Amino acid sequence: MKASTFAKGPDATGHFGSFGGQFIPEGLMAAVAELSEAFEASRRDPAFQQEFDALCRTFIGRPTPLYRAERLTEAAGGAQVFLKREDLCHTGAHKLNNALGQALLARRMGKQRIIAETGAGQHGVATATVCAKFGLECIVYMGTEDMARQAMNVYRMRLLGATVVPVESGSRTLKDAINEAIRDWVTNVRGTHYIIGSVVGPHPYPVMAREFQSVIGREARAQMLEAVGRLPDAVVACVGGGSNAIGIFAPFYDDPVALIGVEAAGRGLKTGAHAASIVGGRPGVLHGARTYLLQDADGQVLETHSISAGLDYPGVGPEHAYLHEQERASYVGVTDIEALAAFHQCSRLEGIIPALESAHALAHAMTVAGGLGRDQIVLVNLSGRGDKDLDIVRQAAGDR
């Protein structure tokens, strides 16, 4: 394929083409403007960048390794499969990259109270972790459905000093946790910073999260060149809100590399019990931005389903919507059953227990690799480790 020539950042109003923007209450406009100003200033500040880079090394444990999955490669029977090991980050997932960057921004703005939302709990854990490090108050909103299936991460957040607020409204999952976090932000906007966990929300959040997560792709690109002397033929990542995918995709935008986002097809796209916002949705406005989302004929947001709490969200980051419409990236759905099979396959063949989110990407990557030649390469962003999902997987397998 040919390298991309499309615009690689939002315009001055925060739009990626027709997607993005700032669809927010008037009471939040000043806070968003303050955040935009602080973010742009931080990008020009060598001291901020040096501190972020230093903490990425000493606190997060970057760079994370590039790993050739020899037995998965053999099982695929085609292209070589490489994994970008974000599961080896401190706290067990890529989420800490963004949480650290935003915590540094909050400190720069003099904000001492941090709020966040979480689904699988990894963003909540990451936010609680940086708040503990910097001595910031931390409140995390989490749907009670997700609290039940991610009980260990709830305990981790509380152990780190965070207040976890149960959300009983709606489907009691990530969408509803975001709604409650926004209500809190409107009420306490002066001294509070909202660390959004993905490339969703009003501008500047999508580009800001991309900036902090792009460390993944920058490392992976350099590591591929060092390890094999060339770039991969395809990069595959799971997509809920989409931060791990944008993080690894963005540094490859100008390269002749296929970018593939894998959404949660749940019990099947035809059943309606899924969370595939691009594959099964259409454009609309959700949580402050125009993007693709799951909605009915009247524009009401639909309830979603995924075995993976981190993918159980009815929308997607606006940059992904733009990549889809520009045909720079392609998007597919993987079912719960397919993700569970990939979870077990990676565990047994590589000795790596992946997050259920990452297992969606692995499932499709194996299909892609099987259709390519042995001299080709598929790079998978292994966005997190699977400790948090063991109870879910055990129950799905009928084990006691």
Short mmCIF file of C-alpha atoms in Angstrom, two decimals:
data_model
loop_
_atom_site.label_atom_id
_atom_site.label_comp_id
_atom_site.label_asym_id
_atom_site.label_seq_id
_atom_site.Cartn_x
_atom_site.Cartn_y
_atom_site.Cartn_z
CA MET A 1 0.00 0.00 0.00
CA LYS A 2 1.05 3.63 -0.43
CA ALA A 3 2.03 5.87 2.44
CA SER A 4 -0.62 8.24 3.72
CA THR A 5 -0.91 11.89 2.67
CA PHE A 6 -3.93 12.88 4.81
CA ALA A 7 -3.84 15.52 7.55
CA LYS A 8 -2.31 13.92 10.63
CA GLY A 9 -3.64 16.22 13.33
CA PRO A 10 -6.82 18.08 14.21
CA ASP A 11 -7.49 21.58 12.91
CA ALA A 12 -7.66 24.65 15.17
CA THR A 13 -11.20 23.70 16.26
CA GLY A 14 -10.19 20.18 17.21
CA HIS A 15 -11.67 18.43 14.19
CA PHE A 16 -10.21 15.46 12.32
CA GLY A 17 -12.07 16.10 9.09
CA SER A 18 -15.73 16.15 10.18
CA PHE A 19 -15.04 14.35 13.46
CA GLY A 20 -14.03 15.64 16.89
CA GLY A 21 -14.77 19.16 18.12
CA GLN A 22 -16.04 20.39 21.49
CA PHE A 23 -19.68 19.46 22.18
CA ILE A 24 -19.64 20.30 25.88
CA PRO A 25 -21.57 22.39 28.43
CA GLU A 26 -20.71 26.09 28.59
CA GLY A 27 -19.46 25.58 32.14
CA LEU A 28 -16.59 23.42 30.88
CA MET A 29 -15.36 25.70 28.08
CA ALA A 30 -12.98 27.65 30.31
CA ALA A 31 -11.48 24.46 31.75
CA VAL A 32 -10.99 22.97 28.28
CA ALA A 33 -9.41 26.21 27.05
CA GLU A 34 -7.06 26.21 30.06
CA LEU A 35 -6.13 22.59 29.36
CA SER A 36 -5.49 23.30 25.67
CA GLU A 37 -3.21 26.18 26.56
CA ALA A 38 -1.30 24.12 29.13
CA PHE A 39 -0.96 21.18 26.74
CA GLU A 40 0.37 23.31 23.88
CA ALA A 41 2.80 25.04 26.26
CA SER A 42 4.03 21.65 27.51
CA ARG A 43 4.79 20.53 23.96
CA ARG A 44 7.13 23.50 23.59
CA ASP A 45 8.71 23.09 27.02
CA PRO A 46 11.89 20.95 27.00
CA ALA A 47 11.76 20.59 30.79
CA PHE A 48 8.26 19.04 30.63
CA GLN A 49 9.32 16.65 27.87
CA GLN A 50 12.47 15.67 29.73
CA GLU A 51 10.51 14.93 32.92
CA PHE A 52 7.94 12.86 31.02
CA ASP A 53 10.67 10.91 29.20
CA ALA A 54 12.62 10.32 32.41
CA LEU A 55 9.55 9.02 34.25
CA CYS A 56 8.66 6.82 31.28
CA ARG A 57 12.02 5.14 31.78
CA THR A 58 12.27 5.00 35.57
CA PHE A 59 8.61 4.76 36.64
CA ILE A 60 6.77 3.06 33.75
CA GLY A 61 9.70 0.90 32.63
CA ARG A 62 10.04 2.05 29.03
CA PRO A 63 11.02 1.17 26.41
CA THR A 64 8.88 -1.96 26.44
CA PRO A 65 10.32 -4.87 24.44
CA LEU A 66 9.57 -5.96 20.89
CA TYR A 67 9.07 -9.72 20.96
CA ARG A 68 9.07 -12.25 18.12
CA ALA A 69 6.32 -14.74 18.91
CA GLU A 70 7.88 -17.83 17.35
CA ARG A 71 5.21 -20.35 18.31
CA LEU A 72 2.32 -18.05 17.34
CA THR A 73 4.13 -17.51 14.04
CA GLU A 74 4.33 -21.26 13.55
CA ALA A 75 0.66 -21.69 14.44
CA ALA A 76 -0.41 -18.96 12.00
CA GLY A 77 1.47 -20.68 9.19
CA GLY A 78 2.32 -17.47 7.36
CA ALA A 79 3.81 -14.12 8.30
CA GLN A 80 6.06 -13.56 11.31
CA VAL A 81 4.15 -12.32 14.36
CA PHE A 82 5.79 -9.71 16.60
CA LEU A 83 4.33 -8.34 19.85
CA LYS A 84 4.87 -4.88 21.30
CA ARG A 85 4.93 -5.74 25.01
CA GLU A 86 2.86 -2.99 26.67
CA ASP A 87 1.77 -5.66 29.15
CA LEU A 88 5.19 -5.16 30.76
CA CYS A 89 4.51 -1.52 31.68
CA HIS A 90 4.21 -0.73 35.39
CA THR A 91 0.55 -1.43 36.37
CA GLY A 92 0.26 -3.93 33.49
CA ALA A 93 -0.99 -1.91 30.52
CA HIS A 94 -0.41 1.05 28.21
CA LYS A 95 -2.80 3.23 30.23
CA LEU A 96 -0.03 4.60 32.45
CA ASN A 97 1.58 6.49 29.53
CA ASN A 98 -1.42 8.81 29.23
CA ALA A 99 -2.17 9.01 32.96
CA LEU A 100 1.40 10.10 33.68
CA GLY A 101 1.36 12.79 31.00
CA GLN A 102 -1.97 14.20 32.15
CA ALA A 103 -0.94 14.13 35.82
CA LEU A 104 2.10 16.22 34.93
CA LEU A 105 -0.22 18.65 33.12
CA ALA A 106 -2.57 18.78 36.13
CA ARG A 107 0.37 19.64 38.35
CA ARG A 108 1.43 22.32 35.86
CA MET A 109 -2.08 23.85 36.10
CA GLY A 110 -2.13 23.66 39.90
CA LYS A 111 -4.97 21.11 40.01
CA GLN A 112 -4.88 18.99 43.17
CA ARG A 113 -8.06 16.96 42.61
CA ILE A 114 -8.12 14.33 39.88
CA ILE A 115 -11.16 12.46 38.56
CA ALA A 116 -11.22 9.60 36.08
CA GLU A 117 -13.50 6.95 34.61
CA THR A 118 -12.60 3.32 34.12
CA GLY A 119 -14.04 0.19 32.52
CA ALA A 120 -11.59 -2.69 32.85
CA GLY A 121 -10.00 -0.84 35.74
CA GLN A 122 -6.58 -0.37 34.13
CA HIS A 123 -7.03 3.37 33.54
CA GLY A 124 -8.36 3.72 37.06
CA VAL A 125 -5.32 1.88 38.44
CA ALA A 126 -2.99 4.00 36.29
CA THR A 127 -4.64 7.22 37.49
CA ALA A 128 -4.57 6.10 41.12
CA THR A 129 -0.90 5.21 40.67
CA VAL A 130 0.18 8.64 39.41
CA CYS A 131 -1.98 10.38 42.01
CA ALA A 132 -0.24 8.37 44.74
CA LYS A 133 3.13 9.32 43.28
CA PHE A 134 2.38 13.05 43.11
CA GLY A 135 0.19 13.34 46.21
CA LEU A 136 -3.04 14.21 44.38
CA GLU A 137 -6.60 13.45 45.45
CA CYS A 138 -8.08 10.74 43.22
CA ILE A 139 -11.73 9.88 42.52
CA VAL A 140 -12.51 7.12 40.00
CA TYR A 141 -15.99 6.48 38.59
CA MET A 142 -16.73 2.87 37.65
CA GLY A 143 -19.91 1.07 36.65
CA THR A 144 -21.04 -1.56 39.13
CA GLU A 145 -21.14 -4.18 36.37
CA ASP A 146 -17.46 -3.53 35.71
CA MET A 147 -16.69 -3.40 39.44
CA ALA A 148 -18.07 -6.92 39.77
CA ARG A 149 -16.04 -8.37 36.90
CA GLN A 150 -12.88 -6.41 37.74
CA ALA A 151 -12.90 -6.69 41.53
CA MET A 152 -9.12 -7.03 41.80
CA ASN A 153 -8.54 -3.72 40.03
CA VAL A 154 -11.08 -2.07 42.34
CA TYR A 155 -9.01 -3.31 45.28
CA ARG A 156 -5.80 -2.07 43.65
CA MET A 157 -7.25 1.43 43.19
CA ARG A 158 -8.38 1.60 46.81
CA LEU A 159 -5.00 0.26 47.97
CA LEU A 160 -3.37 3.14 46.08
CA GLY A 161 -5.55 5.64 47.94
CA ALA A 162 -8.25 6.32 45.35
CA THR A 163 -11.95 6.71 46.09
CA VAL A 164 -13.88 4.40 43.75
CA VAL A 165 -17.42 5.67 43.13
CA PRO A 166 -19.91 2.99 41.99
CA VAL A 167 -22.13 3.99 39.06
CA GLU A 168 -25.57 2.36 39.00
CA SER A 169 -27.11 4.20 36.03
CA GLY A 170 -27.65 2.86 32.52
CA SER A 171 -25.77 -0.31 31.65
CA ARG A 172 -23.46 0.29 34.65
CA THR A 173 -20.37 0.13 32.41
CA LEU A 174 -17.81 2.53 30.91
CA LYS A 175 -20.25 4.85 29.12
CA ASP A 176 -22.11 5.52 32.35
CA ALA A 177 -18.89 6.02 34.32
CA ILE A 178 -17.87 8.73 31.83
CA ASN A 179 -21.28 10.40 32.21
CA GLU A 180 -20.84 10.59 35.99
CA ALA A 181 -17.26 11.83 35.72
CA ILE A 182 -18.40 14.66 33.42
CA ARG A 183 -21.13 15.63 35.92
CA ASP A 184 -18.49 15.80 38.64
CA TRP A 185 -16.21 17.91 36.44
CA VAL A 186 -18.96 20.44 35.72
CA THR A 187 -19.67 20.77 39.44
CA ASN A 188 -16.04 20.99 40.62
CA VAL A 189 -14.33 22.42 37.57
CA ARG A 190 -12.13 25.06 39.22
CA GLY A 191 -9.77 22.79 41.16
CA THR A 192 -10.31 19.50 39.29
CA HIS A 193 -8.64 17.91 36.30
CA TYR A 194 -10.42 15.07 34.50
CA ILE A 195 -7.96 12.47 33.20
CA ILE A 196 -9.88 10.86 30.34
CA GLY A 197 -8.46 7.40 29.70
CA SER A 198 -8.68 7.18 25.92
CA VAL A 199 -8.58 9.22 22.70
CA VAL A 200 -12.22 10.24 23.23
CA GLY A 201 -13.93 13.35 24.54
CA PRO A 202 -13.75 17.01 23.49
CA HIS A 203 -10.64 18.61 22.02
CA PRO A 204 -7.80 18.57 23.18
CA TYR A 205 -8.29 15.16 24.81
CA PRO A 206 -8.04 12.99 21.65
CA VAL A 207 -4.82 14.60 20.43
CA MET A 208 -3.43 14.87 23.95
CA ALA A 209 -3.91 11.17 24.68
CA ARG A 210 -2.45 10.37 21.26
CA GLU A 211 0.63 12.46 22.06
CA PHE A 212 1.31 10.59 25.29
CA GLN A 213 0.52 7.15 23.82
CA SER A 214 2.56 7.65 20.63
CA VAL A 215 5.62 6.59 22.60
CA ILE A 216 4.40 3.06 21.82
CA GLY A 217 4.60 3.47 18.06
CA ARG A 218 7.82 5.49 18.10
CA GLU A 219 9.54 2.74 20.06
CA ALA A 220 8.02 -0.05 17.94
CA ARG A 221 9.03 1.60 14.67
CA ALA A 222 12.64 2.01 15.79
CA GLN A 223 12.72 -1.48 17.28
CA MET A 224 11.47 -3.07 14.06
CA LEU A 225 14.17 -1.31 12.04
CA GLU A 226 16.83 -2.41 14.51
CA ALA A 227 15.60 -6.01 14.82
CA VAL A 228 14.82 -6.90 11.19
CA GLY A 229 15.94 -3.89 9.17
CA ARG A 230 12.48 -2.96 7.93
CA LEU A 231 8.98 -1.98 8.96
CA PRO A 232 6.09 -4.44 9.45
CA ASP A 233 3.58 -5.08 6.68
CA ALA A 234 0.66 -4.67 9.08
CA VAL A 235 0.08 -3.24 12.57
CA VAL A 236 -2.88 -4.64 14.51
CA ALA A 237 -4.40 -3.27 17.73
CA CYS A 238 -7.68 -3.58 19.63
CA VAL A 239 -10.06 -0.61 19.63
CA GLY A 240 -12.52 0.38 22.33
CA GLY A 241 -12.02 4.11 22.77
CA GLY A 242 -8.83 3.43 20.87
CA SER A 243 -5.82 4.90 22.69
CA ASN A 244 -3.48 1.93 22.40
CA ALA A 245 -4.30 1.67 18.70
CA ILE A 246 -3.74 5.37 17.97
CA GLY A 247 -0.57 5.19 20.04
CA ILE A 248 0.96 2.52 17.85
CA PHE A 249 -0.67 3.66 14.56
CA ALA A 250 0.31 7.35 14.53
CA PRO A 251 4.09 6.99 14.03
CA PHE A 252 3.38 4.74 11.01
CA TYR A 253 0.98 7.15 9.24
CA ASP A 254 3.52 8.12 6.59
CA ASP A 255 4.75 4.57 6.01
CA PRO A 256 3.43 1.92 3.59
CA VAL A 257 2.08 -0.14 6.49
CA ALA A 258 -1.48 -1.48 6.82
CA LEU A 259 -3.18 -0.32 10.03
CA ILE A 260 -5.92 -2.59 11.39
CA GLY A 261 -8.17 -1.82 14.35
CA VAL A 262 -10.05 -4.69 16.00
CA GLU A 263 -13.37 -3.95 17.70
CA ALA A 264 -15.43 -6.13 20.02
CA ALA A 265 -18.05 -8.06 18.04
CA GLY A 266 -19.35 -9.56 21.30
CA ARG A 267 -21.88 -12.30 20.68
CA GLY A 268 -21.93 -11.42 16.96
CA LEU A 269 -22.65 -8.29 14.95
CA LYS A 270 -26.05 -9.60 13.84
CA THR A 271 -27.17 -10.18 17.43
CA GLY A 272 -26.81 -6.52 18.38
CA ALA A 273 -24.89 -7.62 21.51
CA HIS A 274 -21.54 -6.09 20.60
CA ALA A 275 -19.41 -2.95 20.96
CA ALA A 276 -18.17 -2.48 17.39
CA SER A 277 -18.75 1.26 16.95
CA ILE A 278 -17.18 1.67 13.52
CA VAL A 279 -18.10 -1.71 12.03
CA GLY A 280 -21.67 -1.57 13.36
CA GLY A 281 -22.30 2.13 14.04
CA ARG A 282 -22.75 5.49 12.35
CA PRO A 283 -21.70 9.11 12.98
CA GLY A 284 -23.15 11.07 15.88
CA VAL A 285 -22.09 12.94 19.02
CA LEU A 286 -20.95 11.19 22.18
CA HIS A 287 -19.10 12.53 25.24
CA GLY A 288 -18.13 15.83 23.70
CA ALA A 289 -17.09 14.83 20.19
CA ARG A 290 -18.54 13.84 16.82
CA THR A 291 -17.51 10.29 16.01
CA TYR A 292 -18.88 6.85 15.16
CA LEU A 293 -21.15 5.33 17.79
CA LEU A 294 -23.83 2.73 18.34
CA GLN A 295 -27.25 4.40 18.32
CA ASP A 296 -30.83 3.65 17.38
CA ALA A 297 -32.93 5.35 14.71
CA ASP A 298 -33.79 8.16 17.16
CA GLY A 299 -30.15 8.81 18.03
CA GLN A 300 -30.33 7.16 21.45
CA VAL A 301 -27.09 5.47 22.50
CA LEU A 302 -27.42 1.69 22.50
CA GLU A 303 -26.28 -0.64 25.25
CA THR A 304 -23.22 -2.67 24.37
CA HIS A 305 -21.75 -6.06 25.17
CA SER A 306 -18.22 -7.41 25.23
CA ILE A 307 -16.56 -10.02 27.40
CA SER A 308 -13.82 -7.41 27.68
CA ALA A 309 -14.75 -4.53 30.00
CA GLY A 310 -12.19 -2.25 28.36
CA LEU A 311 -13.85 -2.59 24.94
CA ASP A 312 -17.42 -2.37 26.25
CA TYR A 313 -18.06 1.20 25.03
CA PRO A 314 -20.55 2.47 22.40
CA GLY A 315 -18.21 4.99 20.74
CA VAL A 316 -14.68 5.39 19.44
CA GLY A 317 -12.11 8.17 19.33
CA PRO A 318 -12.77 10.72 16.55
CA GLU A 319 -9.36 10.14 14.99
CA HIS A 320 -10.31 6.51 14.40
CA ALA A 321 -13.52 7.66 12.71
CA TYR A 322 -11.38 9.88 10.49
CA LEU A 323 -8.88 7.10 9.71
CA HIS A 324 -11.81 4.88 8.74
CA GLU A 325 -13.39 7.42 6.40
CA GLN A 326 -10.02 8.28 4.86
CA GLU A 327 -9.35 4.55 4.39
CA ARG A 328 -5.98 4.91 6.10
CA ALA A 329 -6.95 2.22 8.60
CA SER A 330 -9.37 -0.69 8.36
CA TYR A 331 -11.59 -1.93 11.17
CA VAL A 332 -12.96 -5.42 11.86
CA GLY A 333 -14.91 -7.17 14.61
CA VAL A 334 -13.80 -10.15 16.71
CA THR A 335 -16.30 -12.08 18.85
CA ASP A 336 -16.03 -13.07 22.50
CA ILE A 337 -15.46 -16.69 21.48
CA GLU A 338 -12.66 -15.79 19.07
CA ALA A 339 -10.99 -13.57 21.66
CA LEU A 340 -11.15 -16.30 24.31
CA ALA A 341 -9.56 -18.77 21.90
CA ALA A 342 -6.71 -16.32 21.21
CA PHE A 343 -6.33 -15.69 24.97
CA HIS A 344 -5.72 -19.41 25.55
CA GLN A 345 -3.57 -19.80 22.45
CA CYS A 346 -1.18 -16.99 23.40
CA SER A 347 -1.00 -18.25 26.99
CA ARG A 348 -0.16 -21.82 26.00
CA LEU A 349 2.11 -21.15 23.04
CA GLU A 350 4.07 -18.14 24.29
CA GLY A 351 3.80 -18.19 28.09
CA ILE A 352 2.19 -14.73 27.90
CA ILE A 353 -1.29 -14.27 29.39
CA PRO A 354 -2.79 -11.31 27.47
CA ALA A 355 -5.58 -8.96 28.49
CA LEU A 356 -8.90 -9.87 26.90
CA GLU A 357 -8.72 -6.54 25.05
CA SER A 358 -5.37 -7.54 23.51
CA ALA A 359 -6.71 -11.03 22.77
CA HIS A 360 -9.15 -9.46 20.29
CA ALA A 361 -6.19 -8.02 18.38
CA LEU A 362 -4.29 -11.32 18.58
CA ALA A 363 -7.24 -13.26 17.18
CA HIS A 364 -7.41 -11.14 14.04
CA ALA A 365 -3.62 -10.84 13.73
CA MET A 366 -3.37 -14.62 13.45
CA THR A 367 -5.88 -14.55 10.59
CA VAL A 368 -3.94 -11.77 8.85
CA ALA A 369 -0.62 -13.56 9.36
CA GLY A 370 -2.05 -16.80 7.98
CA GLY A 371 -2.91 -15.07 4.72
CA LEU A 372 0.55 -13.55 4.20
CA GLY A 373 3.90 -14.97 3.12
CA ARG A 374 6.61 -16.11 5.50
CA ASP A 375 8.79 -13.15 4.62
CA GLN A 376 6.12 -10.69 5.80
CA ILE A 377 5.56 -9.28 9.30
CA VAL A 378 2.50 -8.58 11.44
CA LEU A 379 3.05 -6.39 14.53
CA VAL A 380 0.47 -6.66 17.33
CA ASN A 381 0.13 -4.16 20.16
CA LEU A 382 -0.17 -6.38 23.24
CA SER A 383 -1.80 -3.56 25.18
CA GLY A 384 -2.08 -5.24 28.59
CA ARG A 385 -1.66 -8.36 30.66
CA GLY A 386 -4.46 -10.72 31.59
CA ASP A 387 -4.31 -10.98 35.39
CA LYS A 388 -7.43 -8.82 35.70
CA ASP A 389 -9.40 -11.14 33.40
CA LEU A 390 -8.68 -14.55 34.94
CA ASP A 391 -12.02 -14.78 36.77
CA ILE A 392 -13.91 -13.85 33.59
CA VAL A 393 -12.02 -16.42 31.52
CA ARG A 394 -12.42 -19.09 34.20
CA GLN A 395 -16.18 -18.52 34.34
CA ALA A 396 -16.45 -18.56 30.55
CA ALA A 397 -14.64 -21.90 30.50
CA GLY A 398 -16.92 -23.28 33.20
CA ASP A 399 -13.99 -23.81 35.59
CA ARG A 400 -14.43 -23.45 39.33
#
